[in-house]
Coordinates of C-alpha atoms in Angstrom, one line a residue:
M630 CA 53.8 -51.6 -65.2
E631 CA 58.0 -52.3 -65.6
F632 CA 57.8 -54.6 -63.0
M633 CA 54.7 -57.1 -64.5
R634 CA 57.4 -57.6 -67.7
E635 CA 59.9 -59.1 -65.0
I636 CA 57.4 -61.9 -63.5
K637 CA 57.6 -64.8 -65.8
S638 CA 55.3 -67.1 -64.2
P639 CA 51.4 -66.5 -65.0
C640 CA 50.8 -67.7 -61.4
L641 CA 53.2 -65.2 -60.0
I642 CA 51.5 -63.0 -62.4
I643 CA 48.3 -63.4 -61.0
L644 CA 49.4 -62.6 -57.4
A645 CA 50.9 -59.6 -58.3
L646 CA 47.6 -58.6 -59.9
A647 CA 45.7 -59.9 -56.8
A648 CA 47.9 -58.1 -54.5
L649 CA 47.4 -54.7 -56.6
L650 CA 43.6 -55.2 -56.4
T651 CA 43.6 -55.6 -52.5
V652 CA 45.7 -52.2 -52.1
T653 CA 43.5 -50.7 -54.3
A654 CA 39.9 -51.6 -52.3
Y655 CA 41.8 -51.2 -49.5
A656 CA 42.9 -47.2 -50.1
E657 CA 39.0 -47.1 -51.4
S658 CA 37.5 -48.2 -48.2
E659 CA 40.1 -47.1 -45.7
P660 CA 38.1 -45.6 -43.0
A661 CA 37.9 -41.9 -41.4
S662 CA 41.1 -41.2 -39.4
L663 CA 38.6 -39.5 -36.7
R664 CA 35.9 -41.7 -34.6
I665 CA 34.0 -38.9 -32.8
V666 CA 31.3 -39.1 -29.6
C667 CA 29.4 -36.3 -29.6
T668 CA 27.0 -35.2 -26.7
T669 CA 24.3 -33.8 -29.1
S670 CA 23.8 -33.4 -32.9
V671 CA 24.3 -29.7 -32.5
L672 CA 27.6 -30.7 -32.3
M673 CA 27.9 -33.4 -34.8
D674 CA 26.5 -31.4 -37.5
P675 CA 29.8 -29.2 -37.5
A676 CA 32.0 -32.4 -37.1
T677 CA 30.3 -34.2 -40.0
Y678 CA 30.5 -31.4 -42.2
I679 CA 34.0 -29.9 -41.0
G680 CA 35.7 -33.1 -41.3
G681 CA 34.2 -34.7 -44.3
D682 CA 35.3 -38.0 -45.2
R683 CA 38.2 -37.5 -42.3
V684 CA 35.4 -37.9 -40.0
E685 CA 32.5 -40.4 -38.2
A686 CA 30.7 -39.0 -35.7
I687 CA 27.7 -40.0 -33.8
S688 CA 25.3 -38.3 -31.2
I689 CA 24.9 -39.9 -27.7
A690 CA 21.3 -37.7 -27.1
D691 CA 18.4 -37.8 -29.1
P692 CA 17.5 -34.7 -30.7
T693 CA 13.9 -34.7 -30.4
L694 CA 14.3 -34.4 -26.3
C695 CA 15.7 -32.4 -23.5
S696 CA 18.5 -34.8 -21.9
H697 CA 16.8 -34.6 -18.4
L698 CA 14.0 -36.4 -20.4
Q699 CA 16.7 -38.6 -21.6
T700 CA 18.0 -40.8 -18.3
D701 CA 16.6 -43.8 -19.4
I702 CA 17.0 -43.5 -23.1
I703 CA 20.8 -42.3 -23.3
P704 CA 22.1 -45.5 -21.6
N705 CA 20.6 -47.4 -24.5
R706 CA 21.7 -45.2 -27.1
I707 CA 25.3 -45.9 -25.6
Q708 CA 24.8 -49.6 -25.7
L709 CA 23.6 -49.8 -29.3
N710 CA 26.8 -47.6 -30.1
M711 CA 29.1 -49.4 -27.9
D712 CA 31.7 -50.6 -30.5
F713 CA 31.9 -47.1 -32.2
I714 CA 32.1 -45.4 -28.5
K715 CA 34.8 -47.8 -27.6
N716 CA 36.9 -47.3 -30.4
A717 CA 36.2 -43.3 -30.8
N718 CA 39.8 -41.3 -30.6
M719 CA 37.3 -38.1 -29.9
F720 CA 34.9 -36.6 -27.6
M721 CA 32.9 -33.7 -28.0
A722 CA 30.7 -31.9 -26.0
Y723 CA 28.8 -28.5 -25.3
N724 CA 29.6 -28.3 -21.2
D725 CA 26.1 -27.1 -20.5
S726 CA 24.0 -27.9 -17.6
N727 CA 22.3 -31.1 -19.6
D728 CA 26.0 -32.3 -20.9
Q729 CA 27.5 -32.1 -17.5
K730 CA 24.3 -33.6 -15.5
Y731 CA 23.5 -36.5 -18.3
N732 CA 25.5 -36.7 -21.5
M733 CA 28.9 -36.7 -20.3
P734 CA 28.4 -38.7 -17.0
A735 CA 26.5 -41.3 -18.9
V736 CA 29.4 -41.5 -21.5
N737 CA 32.0 -41.5 -18.6
D738 CA 30.1 -44.0 -16.8
F739 CA 30.2 -46.4 -19.9
I740 CA 33.8 -46.0 -20.6
K741 CA 34.9 -46.7 -16.5
A742 CA 32.5 -49.8 -16.5
N743 CA 34.1 -51.2 -19.5
N744 CA 37.3 -50.6 -18.7
Y745 CA 38.2 -48.4 -21.8
G746 CA 40.4 -46.3 -20.6
E747 CA 39.7 -42.5 -19.8
V748 CA 37.4 -40.0 -21.7
S749 CA 39.0 -36.8 -23.0
W750 CA 36.4 -34.2 -23.6
N751 CA 36.7 -31.3 -25.9
T752 CA 34.6 -28.8 -24.6
V753 CA 33.3 -25.3 -25.5
S754 CA 34.7 -22.6 -24.3
N755 CA 31.4 -20.5 -23.9
P756 CA 28.7 -22.8 -23.0
S757 CA 26.1 -20.2 -21.9
M758 CA 26.6 -18.7 -26.0
G759 CA 23.6 -20.3 -27.1
W760 CA 23.7 -21.9 -30.8
N761 CA 20.7 -21.5 -32.5
T762 CA 21.5 -17.7 -34.0
P763 CA 23.6 -17.8 -37.2
N764 CA 26.1 -16.2 -35.4
N765 CA 26.5 -18.5 -32.2
A766 CA 26.7 -21.5 -35.0
K767 CA 29.6 -20.0 -36.7
L768 CA 31.1 -19.4 -33.2
L769 CA 30.7 -23.4 -32.2
A770 CA 31.7 -24.4 -35.6
D771 CA 34.9 -22.4 -35.5
E772 CA 35.6 -24.1 -32.0
V773 CA 34.8 -27.7 -33.7
K774 CA 37.5 -26.8 -36.4
G775 CA 40.2 -25.9 -33.7
W776 CA 39.3 -29.0 -32.3
L777 CA 40.0 -31.4 -35.4
I778 CA 43.1 -29.4 -36.2
E779 CA 44.6 -29.8 -33.0
K780 CA 43.8 -33.6 -33.4
D781 CA 44.4 -34.3 -37.4
P782 CA 47.0 -31.6 -38.0
S783 CA 48.0 -32.8 -41.3
N784 CA 44.3 -32.4 -43.0
Q785 CA 44.3 -28.4 -41.4
S786 CA 43.5 -27.1 -44.9
Y787 CA 40.8 -29.6 -45.4
Y788 CA 38.9 -28.7 -42.4
E789 CA 39.4 -24.9 -42.7
E790 CA 37.9 -24.9 -46.5
R791 CA 35.2 -27.5 -45.2
F792 CA 34.4 -24.6 -42.2
N793 CA 33.9 -21.6 -45.1
D794 CA 31.9 -23.7 -46.8
Y795 CA 29.9 -24.9 -43.6
A796 CA 29.7 -21.0 -42.1
K797 CA 28.5 -19.8 -45.6
S798 CA 25.5 -21.9 -45.5
F799 CA 23.8 -19.5 -42.5
D800 CA 24.2 -16.8 -44.6
A801 CA 21.7 -18.0 -46.6
V802 CA 19.0 -18.4 -43.8
E803 CA 19.6 -14.6 -42.7
P804 CA 16.3 -13.0 -43.1
T805 CA 15.7 -10.8 -46.4
K806 CA 14.8 -7.0 -46.0
E807 CA 10.9 -8.4 -46.9
E808 CA 11.0 -10.9 -44.4
S809 CA 12.8 -8.4 -42.0
K810 CA 9.9 -6.2 -42.6
K811 CA 7.5 -8.7 -41.5
L812 CA 8.9 -10.5 -38.5
N813 CA 9.7 -6.8 -37.1
E814 CA 5.9 -6.4 -37.3
T815 CA 5.5 -9.3 -35.8
S816 CA 4.7 -10.1 -31.6
V817 CA 4.9 -13.3 -29.9
I818 CA 5.0 -14.9 -26.4
V819 CA 7.6 -17.1 -26.6
M820 CA 9.7 -20.1 -24.6
L821 CA 12.0 -18.8 -22.4
W822 CA 15.2 -21.1 -24.2
Q823 CA 14.2 -19.7 -27.8
R824 CA 13.9 -15.7 -26.4
E825 CA 17.4 -15.1 -28.0
P826 CA 17.3 -16.3 -31.5
V827 CA 13.3 -14.7 -31.4
E828 CA 14.2 -11.2 -30.0
K829 CA 17.8 -11.0 -31.2
W830 CA 18.3 -12.3 -34.3
L831 CA 14.7 -12.4 -36.1
G832 CA 13.7 -9.3 -34.4
I833 CA 10.3 -10.2 -33.4
N834 CA 8.6 -8.5 -30.7
V835 CA 8.4 -10.4 -27.5
V836 CA 5.4 -9.7 -25.5
N837 CA 5.8 -11.9 -22.8
I838 CA 8.2 -15.3 -21.9
F839 CA 7.4 -18.9 -20.3
A840 CA 9.4 -21.6 -18.9
P841 CA 9.5 -24.3 -16.6
E842 CA 8.6 -24.4 -13.5
F843 CA 12.2 -25.0 -12.1
A844 CA 13.3 -21.7 -14.5
M845 CA 13.4 -18.3 -12.7
N846 CA 12.1 -19.5 -9.6
G847 CA 8.7 -20.3 -11.3
T848 CA 8.0 -16.9 -12.2
K849 CA 7.4 -17.6 -15.5
T850 CA 5.1 -20.7 -15.9
A851 CA 2.7 -21.0 -18.6
A852 CA -0.1 -20.9 -15.7
K853 CA 1.3 -17.3 -14.5
V854 CA 1.6 -15.8 -18.1
V855 CA -2.2 -17.0 -18.5
D856 CA -2.8 -15.4 -15.3
D857 CA -1.2 -12.1 -16.7
I858 CA -3.1 -12.3 -20.3
N859 CA -6.5 -12.6 -18.3
A860 CA -5.5 -9.3 -15.8
N861 CA -4.2 -7.8 -18.7
P862 CA -6.0 -8.5 -22.5
E863 CA -5.1 -5.3 -24.6
K864 CA -1.5 -6.3 -23.5
Y865 CA -1.5 -9.4 -25.9
K866 CA -3.9 -8.1 -28.8
N867 CA -1.4 -8.0 -31.5
V868 CA 0.3 -11.3 -30.3
S869 CA 0.3 -14.4 -34.0
F870 CA 2.3 -17.2 -32.2
I871 CA 3.2 -18.8 -29.1
I872 CA 6.6 -20.3 -29.9
E873 CA 7.1 -23.3 -27.9
N874 CA 10.7 -25.5 -28.0
M875 CA 10.2 -28.7 -28.7
Q876 CA 12.8 -30.5 -26.5
S877 CA 11.2 -29.2 -23.5
G878 CA 7.9 -30.6 -24.5
E879 CA 4.3 -28.8 -24.7
L880 CA 4.1 -26.1 -22.4
A881 CA 2.1 -23.2 -23.7
K882 CA -1.5 -25.0 -24.8
G883 CA -3.1 -23.1 -22.2
I884 CA -1.6 -20.0 -23.1
E885 CA -3.3 -20.8 -26.6
E886 CA -6.5 -21.4 -25.2
S887 CA -6.6 -18.3 -23.0
L888 CA -5.6 -16.1 -25.8
K889 CA -8.6 -17.8 -28.1
D890 CA -10.9 -17.1 -25.2
K891 CA -10.2 -13.2 -25.3
G892 CA -11.1 -13.5 -29.1
I893 CA -7.1 -13.3 -30.2
K894 CA -6.4 -15.9 -32.7
A895 CA -2.7 -16.4 -31.9
E896 CA -1.0 -19.8 -33.4
R897 CA 0.9 -22.1 -31.5
V898 CA 3.9 -23.4 -33.0
I899 CA 6.9 -25.3 -32.3
F900 CA 10.8 -24.2 -33.0
T901 CA 13.7 -26.9 -32.3
N902 CA 17.1 -26.5 -31.6
F903 CA 19.0 -29.5 -32.6
P904 CA 19.7 -31.0 -36.3
G905 CA 17.7 -34.2 -37.0
S906 CA 14.9 -33.5 -34.7
V907 CA 12.2 -32.6 -37.1
E908 CA 11.9 -33.9 -41.3
G909 CA 13.8 -31.2 -43.4
A910 CA 15.8 -29.7 -40.6
D911 CA 19.1 -32.3 -41.0
S912 CA 21.8 -29.3 -40.5
M913 CA 21.7 -26.5 -38.3
A914 CA 21.5 -23.9 -41.0
D915 CA 18.5 -26.2 -41.5
V916 CA 17.2 -25.8 -38.2
L917 CA 17.2 -22.1 -38.2
R918 CA 15.4 -21.5 -41.6
Y919 CA 12.7 -24.0 -40.2
N920 CA 12.3 -22.0 -37.3
K921 CA 12.2 -18.8 -39.2
E922 CA 9.6 -20.0 -42.1
L923 CA 7.0 -21.0 -39.1
V924 CA 6.5 -17.2 -38.0
L925 CA 6.5 -16.2 -41.6
G926 CA 3.6 -18.3 -42.6

């Protein structure tokens, strides 16, 4: 290097080399430019993939539980990540009822109580669309990409390239022709929150649904489905699976027992909604593959 030739003193040479090494080490360890707080892992997954090494992200809610079951857990998770949250420069929320009632207020309260300023949330434009089909997962990821580009326009082409790779991951989980044939011949009873992906994406025949007491005015509780099984057993003779929703807790054990009492050997399986909730389902595409394979046997 030319400037090194002009340095005569050995001490100055050592200092110059040390300075160069320090600059190189800093460049290699420079932190991601965006620190993102997500309400759930369903947003953290596209944020971290699309953001790549430009992003660090965390999820406030535990992916194994519905947020309304985490009123004591979420504040603790926030405290454990307080240093990250107070220095965050992006906040992402799906903005469904759970986010509005539990996740977002918990973050807002923490920020306010510690005088860290105000939270500006990036929220999904259509929270009613859901995310647990390949198409909806892509739409959600596209919104996340837009938020990243808006916040960090200098890396637009980087985010767009990684979004394209992320979107392709969902093409690989679409049912094959052979899988679709088998799925189309399958009949199930399914938890309300999983009806759309089961019926519209996988093409499975839904014989009946069940839901928590607070949904649908209590007309589709597991007990109501058991009553219908007892009254109309012929309707359920071809049911192969009862599909639970992991984050809602165990609701359908009584349905499974009622079918077995009628000689119907239906298996109860548990679908999940969130990356990181079960082993092997680290991404949203993994989640969909995991759910599909449960009913393919």
